[in-house]
mmCIF file of C-alpha atoms and ligand atoms in Angstrom:
data_model
loop_
_atom_site.group_PDB
_atom_site.id
_atom_site.type_symbol
_atom_site.label_atom_id
_atom_site.label_comp_id
_atom_site.label_asym_id
_atom_site.label_seq_id
_atom_site.Cartn_x
_atom_site.Cartn_y
_atom_site.Cartn_z
ATOM 1 C CA MET A 57 -6.113 28.024 -0.325
ATOM 2 C CA THR A 58 -5.638 24.135 0.143
ATOM 3 C CA THR A 59 -5.144 21.991 -3.036
ATOM 4 C CA CYS A 60 -5.211 18.119 -2.934
ATOM 5 C CA LEU A 61 -3.407 16.843 -6.348
ATOM 6 C CA VAL A 62 -4.349 12.985 -6.735
ATOM 7 C CA THR A 63 -1.956 11.490 -9.747
ATOM 8 C CA GLY A 64 -3.767 8.452 -11.235
ATOM 9 C CA GLY A 65 -6.718 9.969 -9.632
ATOM 10 C CA ALA A 66 -9.379 8.983 -12.572
ATOM 11 C CA GLY A 67 -8.886 5.221 -11.417
ATOM 12 C CA PHE A 68 -10.530 2.971 -9.300
ATOM 13 C CA ILE A 69 -9.017 4.158 -5.936
ATOM 14 C CA GLY A 70 -8.808 7.767 -7.421
ATOM 15 C CA CYS A 71 -12.688 7.898 -7.760
ATOM 16 C CA ALA A 72 -13.455 6.461 -4.576
ATOM 17 C CA LEU A 73 -11.449 9.137 -3.177
ATOM 18 C CA SER A 74 -13.021 11.821 -5.279
ATOM 19 C CA SER A 75 -16.387 12.065 -3.277
ATOM 20 C CA VAL A 76 -14.586 12.928 -0.020
ATOM 21 C CA LEU A 77 -11.546 14.672 -0.633
ATOM 22 C CA PRO A 78 -13.332 17.931 -1.715
ATOM 23 C CA GLU A 79 -15.039 18.260 1.554
ATOM 24 C CA HIS A 80 -11.400 18.538 3.204
ATOM 25 C CA PHE A 81 -9.936 20.869 0.472
ATOM 26 C CA ASP A 82 -10.333 23.931 -1.493
ATOM 27 C CA ARG A 83 -9.533 22.508 -4.706
ATOM 28 C CA VAL A 84 -8.769 18.776 -5.833
ATOM 29 C CA VAL A 85 -7.024 18.169 -9.217
ATOM 30 C CA ALA A 86 -6.750 14.677 -10.823
ATOM 31 C CA LEU A 87 -3.824 13.975 -13.085
ATOM 32 C CA ASP A 88 -4.182 11.045 -15.288
ATOM 33 C CA ASN A 89 -3.653 9.830 -18.651
ATOM 34 C CA MET A 90 -6.581 7.733 -19.285
ATOM 35 C CA HIS A 91 -4.452 4.475 -19.701
ATOM 36 C CA PRO A 92 -6.610 2.258 -22.124
ATOM 37 C CA GLN A 93 -5.829 -0.678 -20.351
ATOM 38 C CA VAL A 94 -7.750 0.732 -17.199
ATOM 39 C CA HIS A 95 -10.614 2.935 -19.126
ATOM 40 C CA GLU A 96 -12.621 1.436 -21.490
ATOM 41 C CA SER A 97 -13.077 5.194 -22.900
ATOM 42 C CA PRO A 98 -10.779 8.072 -22.546
ATOM 43 C CA GLU A 99 -13.987 9.967 -21.681
ATOM 44 C CA ARG A 100 -14.496 11.436 -17.854
ATOM 45 C CA PRO A 101 -15.282 8.524 -15.394
ATOM 46 C CA ALA A 102 -18.730 9.062 -14.450
ATOM 47 C CA ALA A 103 -17.697 7.652 -10.949
ATOM 48 C CA LEU A 104 -15.199 10.807 -10.695
ATOM 49 C CA ASP A 105 -16.749 13.371 -8.555
ATOM 50 C CA GLU A 106 -17.322 16.835 -10.732
ATOM 51 C CA ARG A 107 -15.984 18.760 -8.019
ATOM 52 C CA VAL A 108 -12.718 17.058 -9.070
ATOM 53 C CA GLU A 109 -10.518 18.937 -11.854
ATOM 54 C CA LEU A 110 -9.375 16.093 -14.465
ATOM 55 C CA VAL A 111 -6.145 17.359 -16.034
ATOM 56 C CA VAL A 112 -4.906 14.585 -18.909
ATOM 57 C CA GLY A 113 -1.459 14.025 -18.388
ATOM 58 C CA ASP A 114 1.285 11.582 -18.086
ATOM 59 C CA VAL A 115 3.401 11.265 -14.918
ATOM 60 C CA THR A 116 6.333 10.408 -16.793
ATOM 61 C CA SER A 117 6.310 13.526 -19.014
ATOM 62 C CA ALA A 118 8.302 16.537 -17.678
ATOM 63 C CA ALA A 119 6.248 18.721 -19.729
ATOM 64 C CA ASP A 120 2.733 17.568 -18.574
ATOM 65 C CA TRP A 121 4.192 18.178 -15.187
ATOM 66 C CA ASP A 122 5.363 21.585 -15.901
ATOM 67 C CA ALA A 123 1.912 22.695 -17.427
ATOM 68 C CA LEU A 124 0.356 21.197 -14.404
ATOM 69 C CA LEU A 125 2.250 23.025 -11.803
ATOM 70 C CA ALA A 126 2.338 26.197 -13.574
ATOM 71 C CA ASP A 127 -1.272 26.665 -12.172
ATOM 72 C CA VAL A 128 -1.673 23.883 -9.260
ATOM 73 C CA LYS A 129 0.425 24.124 -6.128
ATOM 74 C CA PRO A 130 -0.677 21.023 -3.996
ATOM 75 C CA THR A 131 -0.756 21.229 -0.145
ATOM 76 C CA VAL A 132 -0.943 17.336 -0.306
ATOM 77 C CA VAL A 133 0.018 15.090 -3.286
ATOM 78 C CA VAL A 134 -1.861 11.376 -3.101
ATOM 79 C CA HIS A 135 0.327 9.449 -5.625
ATOM 80 C CA LEU A 136 -1.485 6.568 -7.137
ATOM 81 C CA ALA A 137 -0.639 6.532 -10.940
ATOM 82 C CA ALA A 138 1.244 3.129 -11.359
ATOM 83 C CA GLU A 139 1.066 0.118 -14.046
ATOM 84 C CA THR A 140 -0.264 -2.727 -11.978
ATOM 85 C CA GLY A 141 -0.091 -5.897 -13.700
ATOM 86 C CA THR A 142 1.928 -7.962 -11.490
ATOM 87 C CA ALA A 143 2.063 -10.889 -14.055
ATOM 88 C CA GLN A 144 2.281 -8.389 -16.999
ATOM 89 C CA SER A 145 5.579 -6.935 -15.280
ATOM 90 C CA LEU A 146 7.602 -10.038 -16.146
ATOM 91 C CA THR A 147 7.117 -9.274 -20.010
ATOM 92 C CA GLU A 148 6.831 -5.685 -19.800
ATOM 93 C CA ALA A 149 9.259 -4.637 -16.996
ATOM 94 C CA THR A 150 10.642 -1.317 -18.668
ATOM 95 C CA ARG A 151 6.956 0.148 -18.801
ATOM 96 C CA HIS A 152 6.339 -0.570 -15.070
ATOM 97 C CA ALA A 153 10.047 0.649 -14.004
ATOM 98 C CA LEU A 154 9.244 3.782 -16.233
ATOM 99 C CA VAL A 155 5.919 4.909 -15.051
ATOM 100 C CA ASN A 156 6.044 3.476 -11.138
ATOM 101 C CA VAL A 157 9.709 4.513 -10.885
ATOM 102 C CA VAL A 158 10.743 7.341 -12.938
ATOM 103 C CA GLY A 159 6.990 8.782 -12.897
ATOM 104 C CA THR A 160 7.741 9.368 -9.354
ATOM 105 C CA THR A 161 10.903 10.840 -9.692
ATOM 106 C CA GLU A 162 9.489 13.099 -12.508
ATOM 107 C CA MET A 163 7.094 14.284 -9.998
ATOM 108 C CA LEU A 164 9.587 15.213 -7.447
ATOM 109 C CA ASP A 165 11.531 16.962 -9.550
ATOM 110 C CA ALA A 166 8.924 18.704 -10.949
ATOM 111 C CA LEU A 167 7.671 19.772 -7.581
ATOM 112 C CA VAL A 168 11.251 21.101 -6.820
ATOM 113 C CA ARG A 169 11.470 22.860 -10.054
ATOM 114 C CA HIS A 170 8.510 24.927 -9.645
ATOM 115 C CA ASP A 171 9.121 25.491 -5.964
ATOM 116 C CA ALA A 172 5.723 23.494 -5.191
ATOM 117 C CA LEU A 173 6.536 21.520 -2.150
ATOM 118 C CA PRO A 174 3.789 20.136 -0.578
ATOM 119 C CA GLU A 175 3.243 19.466 3.184
ATOM 120 C CA LYS A 176 2.692 15.580 2.605
ATOM 121 C CA VAL A 177 3.024 12.847 -0.332
ATOM 122 C CA VAL A 178 0.902 9.801 0.539
ATOM 123 C CA LEU A 179 1.808 6.853 -1.619
ATOM 124 C CA THR A 180 0.007 3.508 -2.319
ATOM 125 C CA SER A 181 2.249 0.968 -2.511
ATOM 126 C CA SER A 182 1.247 -2.806 -2.583
ATOM 127 C CA ARG A 183 1.658 -6.003 -0.377
ATOM 128 C CA ALA A 184 3.442 -7.069 -3.768
ATOM 129 C CA VAL A 185 6.744 -5.756 -1.871
ATOM 130 C CA TYR A 186 6.908 -8.505 0.418
ATOM 131 C CA GLY A 187 6.627 -11.418 -1.760
ATOM 132 C CA GLU A 188 6.231 -14.827 -0.002
ATOM 133 C CA GLY A 189 7.077 -12.453 3.248
ATOM 134 C CA ALA A 190 8.217 -14.651 6.331
ATOM 135 C CA TRP A 191 6.943 -18.117 7.155
ATOM 136 C CA ALA A 192 7.118 -19.807 10.321
ATOM 137 C CA ALA A 193 8.764 -22.833 11.284
ATOM 138 C CA ALA A 194 7.632 -25.350 13.808
ATOM 139 C CA ASP A 195 9.777 -23.841 16.674
ATOM 140 C CA GLY A 196 8.250 -20.699 15.774
ATOM 141 C CA SER A 197 11.437 -18.833 14.117
ATOM 142 C CA LEU A 198 10.747 -16.953 11.121
ATOM 143 C CA THR A 199 12.375 -17.515 7.701
ATOM 144 C CA TYR A 200 12.272 -16.081 4.153
ATOM 145 C CA PRO A 201 11.493 -18.721 1.735
ATOM 146 C CA GLY A 202 11.859 -16.833 -1.421
ATOM 147 C CA GLN A 203 9.977 -17.538 -4.438
ATOM 148 C CA ARG A 204 8.549 -20.777 -5.264
ATOM 149 C CA SER A 205 10.542 -22.500 -8.181
ATOM 150 C CA ASP A 206 9.043 -23.809 -11.300
ATOM 151 C CA ALA A 207 9.960 -27.235 -10.405
ATOM 152 C CA MET A 208 8.068 -26.833 -7.165
ATOM 153 C CA LEU A 209 4.943 -25.564 -8.988
ATOM 154 C CA GLU A 210 5.059 -28.323 -11.858
ATOM 155 C CA ALA A 211 5.305 -30.892 -9.157
ATOM 156 C CA GLY A 212 2.196 -29.442 -7.529
ATOM 157 C CA GLN A 213 4.081 -28.882 -4.684
ATOM 158 C CA TRP A 214 2.385 -25.426 -3.554
ATOM 159 C CA ASP A 215 3.315 -24.749 -0.347
ATOM 160 C CA PHE A 216 6.893 -24.677 1.420
ATOM 161 C CA PRO A 217 7.321 -28.026 3.465
ATOM 162 C CA GLY A 218 7.490 -27.822 7.066
ATOM 163 C CA LEU A 219 6.506 -23.880 7.144
ATOM 164 C CA THR A 220 3.319 -21.874 7.555
ATOM 165 C CA PRO A 221 2.734 -18.213 6.268
ATOM 166 C CA THR A 222 2.672 -15.495 8.754
ATOM 167 C CA PRO A 223 0.701 -12.164 7.987
ATOM 168 C CA PHE A 224 2.497 -9.327 6.750
ATOM 169 C CA GLU A 225 3.403 -6.392 8.959
ATOM 170 C CA SER A 226 5.911 -3.619 7.943
ATOM 171 C CA SER A 227 7.812 -3.555 11.438
ATOM 172 C CA ARG A 228 8.306 -6.863 11.378
ATOM 173 C CA VAL A 229 8.519 -8.265 7.587
ATOM 174 C CA THR A 230 11.230 -7.390 5.303
ATOM 175 C CA PRO A 231 10.150 -6.616 1.975
ATOM 176 C CA THR A 232 11.491 -9.360 -0.443
ATOM 177 C CA PRO A 233 9.392 -8.822 -3.959
ATOM 178 C CA THR A 234 9.137 -11.730 -6.083
ATOM 179 C CA SER A 235 7.567 -9.664 -9.131
ATOM 180 C CA VAL A 236 9.127 -6.653 -11.227
ATOM 181 C CA TYR A 237 5.785 -5.021 -10.206
ATOM 182 C CA GLY A 238 6.610 -5.341 -6.527
ATOM 183 C CA SER A 239 10.351 -4.309 -6.928
ATOM 184 C CA THR A 240 9.068 -1.091 -8.541
ATOM 185 C CA LYS A 241 6.804 -0.424 -5.781
ATOM 186 C CA LEU A 242 9.544 -1.055 -3.309
ATOM 187 C CA ALA A 243 11.907 1.522 -5.183
ATOM 188 C CA GLN A 244 8.934 4.085 -5.243
ATOM 189 C CA GLU A 245 8.812 3.556 -1.365
ATOM 190 C CA ASN A 246 12.364 4.153 -0.929
ATOM 191 C CA VAL A 247 12.740 6.899 -3.589
ATOM 192 C CA LEU A 248 9.729 8.906 -2.093
ATOM 193 C CA THR A 249 10.994 8.630 1.621
ATOM 194 C CA SER A 250 14.456 9.514 0.989
ATOM 195 C CA TRP A 251 13.333 12.780 -0.891
ATOM 196 C CA CYS A 252 10.406 13.896 1.688
ATOM 197 C CA LEU A 253 12.564 13.393 4.611
ATOM 198 C CA ALA A 254 15.475 15.428 3.082
ATOM 199 C CA LEU A 255 13.254 18.250 2.011
ATOM 200 C CA ASN A 256 11.289 18.243 4.971
ATOM 201 C CA VAL A 257 7.810 16.734 3.270
ATOM 202 C CA THR A 258 5.889 14.169 5.298
ATOM 203 C CA PRO A 259 5.956 11.098 3.455
ATOM 204 C CA VAL A 260 2.807 8.723 4.155
ATOM 205 C CA LEU A 261 3.333 5.074 2.907
ATOM 206 C CA TYR A 262 0.449 2.523 2.386
ATOM 207 C CA ARG A 263 0.877 -1.479 1.406
ATOM 208 C CA LEU A 264 -2.365 -2.443 0.297
ATOM 209 C CA GLN A 265 -3.768 -5.863 -0.290
ATOM 210 C CA ASN A 266 -6.293 -6.723 -2.996
ATOM 211 C CA VAL A 267 -8.758 -4.192 -3.202
ATOM 212 C CA TYR A 268 -11.955 -4.786 -4.871
ATOM 213 C CA GLY A 269 -15.583 -3.447 -5.038
ATOM 214 C CA PRO A 270 -17.788 -1.631 -7.194
ATOM 215 C CA GLY A 271 -15.938 0.877 -9.678
ATOM 216 C CA GLN A 272 -12.806 -1.473 -10.342
ATOM 217 C CA SER A 273 -12.441 -2.064 -14.305
ATOM 218 C CA LEU A 274 -14.441 -4.886 -15.430
ATOM 219 C CA SER A 275 -12.521 -4.846 -18.716
ATOM 220 C CA ASN A 276 -8.426 -4.790 -17.626
ATOM 221 C CA PRO A 277 -7.440 -8.337 -17.943
ATOM 222 C CA TYR A 278 -4.431 -8.253 -16.117
ATOM 223 C CA THR A 279 -5.968 -7.161 -12.478
ATOM 224 C CA GLY A 280 -9.083 -7.987 -10.123
ATOM 225 C CA ILE A 281 -9.550 -11.899 -9.624
ATOM 226 C CA VAL A 282 -12.866 -10.969 -8.152
ATOM 227 C CA SER A 283 -14.151 -9.261 -11.031
ATOM 228 C CA PHE A 284 -13.127 -11.858 -13.193
ATOM 229 C CA PHE A 285 -14.351 -14.739 -11.018
ATOM 230 C CA ALA A 286 -17.759 -13.063 -10.924
ATOM 231 C CA GLN A 287 -17.966 -12.372 -14.901
ATOM 232 C CA ARG A 288 -17.633 -15.989 -15.342
ATOM 233 C CA ALA A 289 -20.043 -17.186 -12.491
ATOM 234 C CA LYS A 290 -22.812 -14.501 -13.912
ATOM 235 C CA ALA A 291 -22.363 -16.036 -17.297
ATOM 236 C CA GLY A 292 -23.353 -19.697 -15.714
ATOM 237 C CA GLU A 293 -19.592 -21.093 -16.066
ATOM 238 C CA VAL A 294 -17.730 -22.695 -13.674
ATOM 239 C CA ILE A 295 -15.216 -20.835 -11.731
ATOM 240 C CA PRO A 296 -11.698 -22.425 -12.287
ATOM 241 C CA VAL A 297 -9.360 -22.273 -9.305
ATOM 242 C CA TYR A 298 -5.417 -22.641 -9.592
ATOM 243 C CA GLU A 299 -3.094 -24.602 -7.409
ATOM 244 C CA ASP A 300 -5.135 -26.282 -5.023
ATOM 245 C CA GLY A 301 -7.611 -23.690 -4.440
ATOM 246 C CA GLN A 302 -5.484 -22.498 -0.956
ATOM 247 C CA ILE A 303 -4.160 -19.474 -2.357
ATOM 248 C CA ILE A 304 -4.334 -17.023 0.498
ATOM 249 C CA ARG A 305 -5.522 -13.320 -0.130
ATOM 250 C CA ASP A 306 -6.835 -10.583 1.994
ATOM 251 C CA PHE A 307 -9.441 -8.871 -0.108
ATOM 252 C CA VAL A 308 -10.003 -5.366 1.103
ATOM 253 C CA TYR A 309 -13.308 -3.409 0.157
ATOM 254 C CA ILE A 310 -12.906 -0.195 -1.880
ATOM 255 C CA ASP A 311 -14.566 2.246 0.829
ATOM 256 C CA ASP A 312 -12.405 0.690 3.591
ATOM 257 C CA VAL A 313 -9.462 1.640 1.309
ATOM 258 C CA ALA A 314 -10.526 5.104 0.575
ATOM 259 C CA ARG A 315 -11.117 5.926 4.334
ATOM 260 C CA ALA A 316 -8.011 4.716 5.415
ATOM 261 C CA ILE A 317 -6.057 6.912 2.765
ATOM 262 C CA VAL A 318 -8.173 9.766 3.873
ATOM 263 C CA GLN A 319 -7.060 9.290 7.241
ATOM 264 C CA GLY A 320 -3.619 9.502 6.231
ATOM 265 C CA VAL A 321 -4.164 12.773 4.138
ATOM 266 C CA LEU A 322 -5.718 14.168 7.055
ATOM 267 C CA HIS A 323 -4.271 13.283 10.229
ATOM 268 C CA SER A 324 -0.778 11.164 10.125
ATOM 269 C CA GLY A 325 2.471 12.187 10.750
ATOM 270 C CA ALA A 326 5.553 11.254 9.631
ATOM 271 C CA ASN A 327 6.120 7.411 10.016
ATOM 272 C CA ARG A 328 8.804 5.125 9.382
ATOM 273 C CA HIS A 329 6.839 2.289 8.278
ATOM 274 C CA ALA A 330 4.358 1.699 5.918
ATOM 275 C CA TYR A 331 0.597 0.942 7.159
ATOM 276 C CA ASP A 332 -0.533 -2.458 5.843
ATOM 277 C CA ILE A 333 -4.083 -1.927 4.784
ATOM 278 C CA GLY A 334 -6.404 -5.020 4.244
ATOM 279 C CA SER A 335 -9.617 -6.530 5.848
ATOM 280 C CA GLY A 336 -7.248 -8.144 8.284
ATOM 281 C CA GLU A 337 -8.281 -11.949 7.382
ATOM 282 C CA GLY A 338 -6.862 -14.136 4.845
ATOM 283 C CA THR A 339 -9.591 -15.866 2.522
ATOM 284 C CA SER A 340 -8.606 -19.062 0.253
ATOM 285 C CA ILE A 341 -9.535 -18.347 -3.609
ATOM 286 C CA MET A 342 -11.673 -21.331 -3.035
ATOM 287 C CA ARG A 343 -13.688 -19.962 -0.693
ATOM 288 C CA LEU A 344 -13.752 -16.720 -2.666
ATOM 289 C CA ALA A 345 -15.044 -18.569 -5.413
ATOM 290 C CA GLU A 346 -17.670 -20.430 -3.689
ATOM 291 C CA LEU A 347 -18.984 -17.185 -2.125
ATOM 292 C CA ILE A 348 -19.272 -15.698 -5.688
ATOM 293 C CA ALA A 349 -20.438 -19.347 -7.338
ATOM 294 C CA GLU A 350 -23.495 -19.248 -4.551
ATOM 295 C CA ASN A 351 -24.311 -15.470 -5.242
ATOM 296 C CA TYR A 352 -24.915 -16.156 -8.845
ATOM 297 C CA GLY A 353 -26.338 -19.874 -8.562
ATOM 298 C CA ALA A 354 -23.207 -21.040 -10.753
ATOM 299 C CA PRO A 355 -22.093 -24.408 -10.557
ATOM 300 C CA ALA A 356 -19.482 -25.477 -7.775
ATOM 301 C CA PRO A 357 -16.068 -23.993 -8.537
ATOM 302 C CA GLN A 358 -13.029 -26.223 -9.596
ATOM 303 C CA VAL A 359 -9.631 -26.674 -8.733
ATOM 304 C CA ASN A 360 -7.641 -27.093 -12.100
ATOM 305 C CA GLY A 361 -4.282 -27.543 -11.040
ATOM 306 C CA MET A 362 -2.979 -24.906 -13.290
ATOM 307 C CA PHE A 363 -0.695 -22.060 -11.776
ATOM 308 C CA ARG A 364 1.130 -18.842 -12.435
ATOM 309 C CA ASN A 365 4.788 -18.401 -12.515
ATOM 310 C CA GLY A 366 5.326 -15.579 -9.839
ATOM 311 C CA ASP A 367 2.212 -15.885 -7.826
ATOM 312 C CA VAL A 368 3.004 -16.018 -4.152
ATOM 313 C CA ARG A 369 1.013 -18.718 -2.016
ATOM 314 C CA ALA A 370 -0.088 -16.501 0.866
ATOM 315 C CA ALA A 371 -0.538 -12.770 1.379
ATOM 316 C CA SER A 372 -2.486 -11.390 4.320
ATOM 317 C CA CYS A 373 -1.705 -8.706 6.604
ATOM 318 C CA ASP A 374 -1.750 -7.772 10.370
ATOM 319 C CA ILE A 375 -3.711 -4.486 10.461
ATOM 320 C CA SER A 376 -3.306 -3.570 13.991
ATOM 321 C CA ALA A 377 -0.600 -0.859 13.625
ATOM 322 C CA ALA A 378 -2.658 0.800 11.022
ATOM 323 C CA GLU A 379 -5.799 0.629 13.108
ATOM 324 C CA ALA A 380 -4.363 2.199 16.163
ATOM 325 C CA ALA A 381 -2.194 4.891 14.190
ATOM 326 C CA LEU A 382 -5.017 5.952 11.696
ATOM 327 C CA ASP A 383 -7.867 5.623 13.975
ATOM 328 C CA TRP A 384 -9.467 3.448 11.097
ATOM 329 C CA HIS A 385 -11.188 -0.027 11.046
ATOM 330 C CA PRO A 386 -12.426 -2.030 8.076
ATOM 331 C CA GLN A 387 -16.133 -2.143 8.060
ATOM 332 C CA VAL A 388 -17.064 -4.497 5.193
ATOM 333 C CA MET A 389 -16.011 -8.190 5.087
ATOM 334 C CA VAL A 390 -15.567 -10.275 2.196
ATOM 335 C CA GLU A 391 -19.070 -12.334 2.257
ATOM 336 C CA GLU A 392 -20.810 -8.328 1.841
ATOM 337 C CA GLY A 393 -18.360 -6.631 -0.259
ATOM 338 C CA VAL A 394 -18.527 -9.546 -2.878
ATOM 339 C CA ARG A 395 -22.478 -9.060 -2.771
ATOM 340 C CA ARG A 396 -22.145 -5.588 -3.368
ATOM 341 C CA LEU A 397 -19.325 -6.473 -6.036
ATOM 342 C CA CYS A 398 -21.815 -8.591 -7.868
ATOM 343 C CA THR A 399 -24.435 -5.886 -7.685
ATOM 344 C CA PHE A 400 -22.456 -3.508 -9.045
ATOM 345 C CA ILE A 401 -21.180 -5.871 -12.030
ATOM 346 C CA ASP A 402 -25.051 -6.720 -12.632
ATOM 347 C CA SER A 403 -25.548 -3.166 -13.268
ATOM 348 C CA VAL A 404 -22.807 -2.750 -15.609
ATOM 349 C CA LEU A 405 -23.177 -5.540 -17.726
ATOM 350 C CA ASP A 406 -27.032 -5.722 -17.830
ATOM 351 C CA SER A 407 -27.100 -2.104 -18.814
ATOM 352 C CA ARG A 408 -24.871 -3.131 -21.918
ATOM 353 C CA VAL A 409 -27.295 -5.877 -23.355
HETATM 354 N N1 NAD B 742 -6.136 -2.220 -6.599
HETATM 355 C C1 NAD B 742 -5.154 -2.996 -6.028
HETATM 356 O O1 NAD B 742 -5.535 -3.976 -5.841
HETATM 357 C C2 NAD B 742 -4.365 -2.345 -5.380
HETATM 358 C C3 NAD B 742 -3.385 -3.078 -4.648
HETATM 359 C C4 NAD B 742 -2.012 -2.572 -4.158
HETATM 360 C C5 NAD B 742 -1.534 -1.643 -4.828
HETATM 361 N N2 NAD B 742 -2.265 -0.609 -5.588
HETATM 362 C C6 NAD B 742 -2.014 0.814 -5.663
HETATM 363 O O2 NAD B 742 -2.879 1.492 -5.726
HETATM 364 C C7 NAD B 742 -2.901 2.481 -6.690
HETATM 365 C C8 NAD B 742 -3.889 2.997 -7.656
HETATM 366 O O3 NAD B 742 -4.245 1.679 -7.755
HETATM 367 P P1 NAD B 742 -5.633 1.274 -8.582
HETATM 368 O O4 NAD B 742 -6.432 0.163 -8.114
HETATM 369 O O5 NAD B 742 -6.736 2.488 -8.492
HETATM 370 O O6 NAD B 742 -5.443 1.175 -10.149
HETATM 371 P P2 NAD B 742 -5.951 1.803 -11.759
HETATM 372 O O7 NAD B 742 -5.404 1.228 -12.726
HETATM 373 O O8 NAD B 742 -7.719 1.749 -11.623
HETATM 374 O O9 NAD B 742 -5.685 3.433 -11.375
HETATM 375 C C9 NAD B 742 -4.531 3.958 -11.834
HETATM 376 C C10 NAD B 742 -4.765 5.346 -12.318
HETATM 377 O O10 NAD B 742 -3.421 5.809 -12.915
HETATM 378 C C11 NAD B 742 -3.525 6.028 -14.267
HETATM 379 N N3 NAD B 742 -2.305 6.050 -14.866
HETATM 380 C C12 NAD B 742 -1.523 4.788 -15.452
HETATM 381 N N4 NAD B 742 -0.319 5.425 -15.850
HETATM 382 C C13 NAD B 742 -0.409 6.652 -16.030
HETATM 383 C C14 NAD B 742 0.715 7.816 -16.263
HETATM 384 N N5 NAD B 742 1.507 7.155 -16.903
HETATM 385 N N6 NAD B 742 0.299 8.749 -15.857
HETATM 386 C C15 NAD B 742 -0.793 9.179 -15.510
HETATM 387 N N7 NAD B 742 -1.793 8.296 -15.037
HETATM 388 C C16 NAD B 742 -1.824 7.013 -15.291
HETATM 389 C C17 NAD B 742 -4.486 5.074 -15.113
HETATM 390 O O11 NAD B 742 -5.370 5.823 -16.006
HETATM 391 C C18 NAD B 742 -5.692 4.864 -14.029
HETATM 392 O O12 NAD B 742 -6.410 6.149 -13.773
HETATM 393 C C19 NAD B 742 -1.591 1.973 -7.642
HETATM 394 O O13 NAD B 742 -0.651 2.725 -7.310
HETATM 395 C C20 NAD B 742 -1.318 0.978 -7.047
HETATM 396 O O14 NAD B 742 -0.258 0.194 -7.337
HETATM 397 C C21 NAD B 742 -3.772 -1.210 -5.861
#
């Protein structure tokens, strides 16, 4: 009997995986604490496929792991459970470290304690591990500019003078996280990889860019700029755009992420490097805001010059290694994905009035 255990399996990405994994495993179990910041209600989410068994429990609790693993012997673990608030992690560092790092070590200890080593553990890490990543000088040489200082931002100096950003790629760009969240995700990667390689378990690491699409939480104020913008535009308001509007992100559609993860679950072998998962295209925040405003016939977005400490200026990735290794290609680019997200938001919000 094959079993897939998905921690954080009732969340955005977990629900998207839930209709596919039961086609490949005899049993699929989601362990999730139904975090109130993510879930408006503690009820089982409608989007979680009915073939998935939901066990309500906390990855930081050894007792919850003992209760689960007495019954569940996973063939593959997909480890999604995490605290994900990048800005929030500055003021709630302990909570992020506890769930992301200690939650991972509690899981690994429990798997050993119950003699339940899986064949493979798939981890969804984040582009946040790169921080600002590597920027190129005029002569083509790469440099790591680090974090933008408060003084730079106060002066409206958004970019690093004389440098241009380069796409993240795990074999070329060394992680230099600039948030507590990013640091905990990097620690998760390192802990998991060391453990897996020592115990002959295959680690599969993904560094996801900004995932968006139908099913994402509309109530969590700490994640999801796409849904925040869409809700403003739907209300007929001007979308406020930070800095000069030229912050770059790679928005990757939820179904493309789910397909990439399933490919890793089913087909990938051990790989020293993490897979960078994005759409492969950088999009400015202004472009995103314009797409959303056009979709709703809302007023033109406006740059407001405000900024958030710790936001990275440019985040996009080179997906060619992931495409080759996983036989996977993103299919939904941002124009179409935004349209689908807005349709989802309309269906959720219009049903409430
Ligand atoms: N969505 C993105 O843009 C994005 C980008 C990069 C990386 N990731 C990573 O992907 C993973 C899943 O993200 P998501 O977008 O589905 O987030 P999400 O918040 O929708 O889902 C996370 C799930 O984990 C659960 N959870 C939180 N703390 C828990 C705990 N202590 N014990 C058990 N369950 C707990 C939550 O209830 C939620 O259902 C995370 O590891 C995140 O770091 C997401």
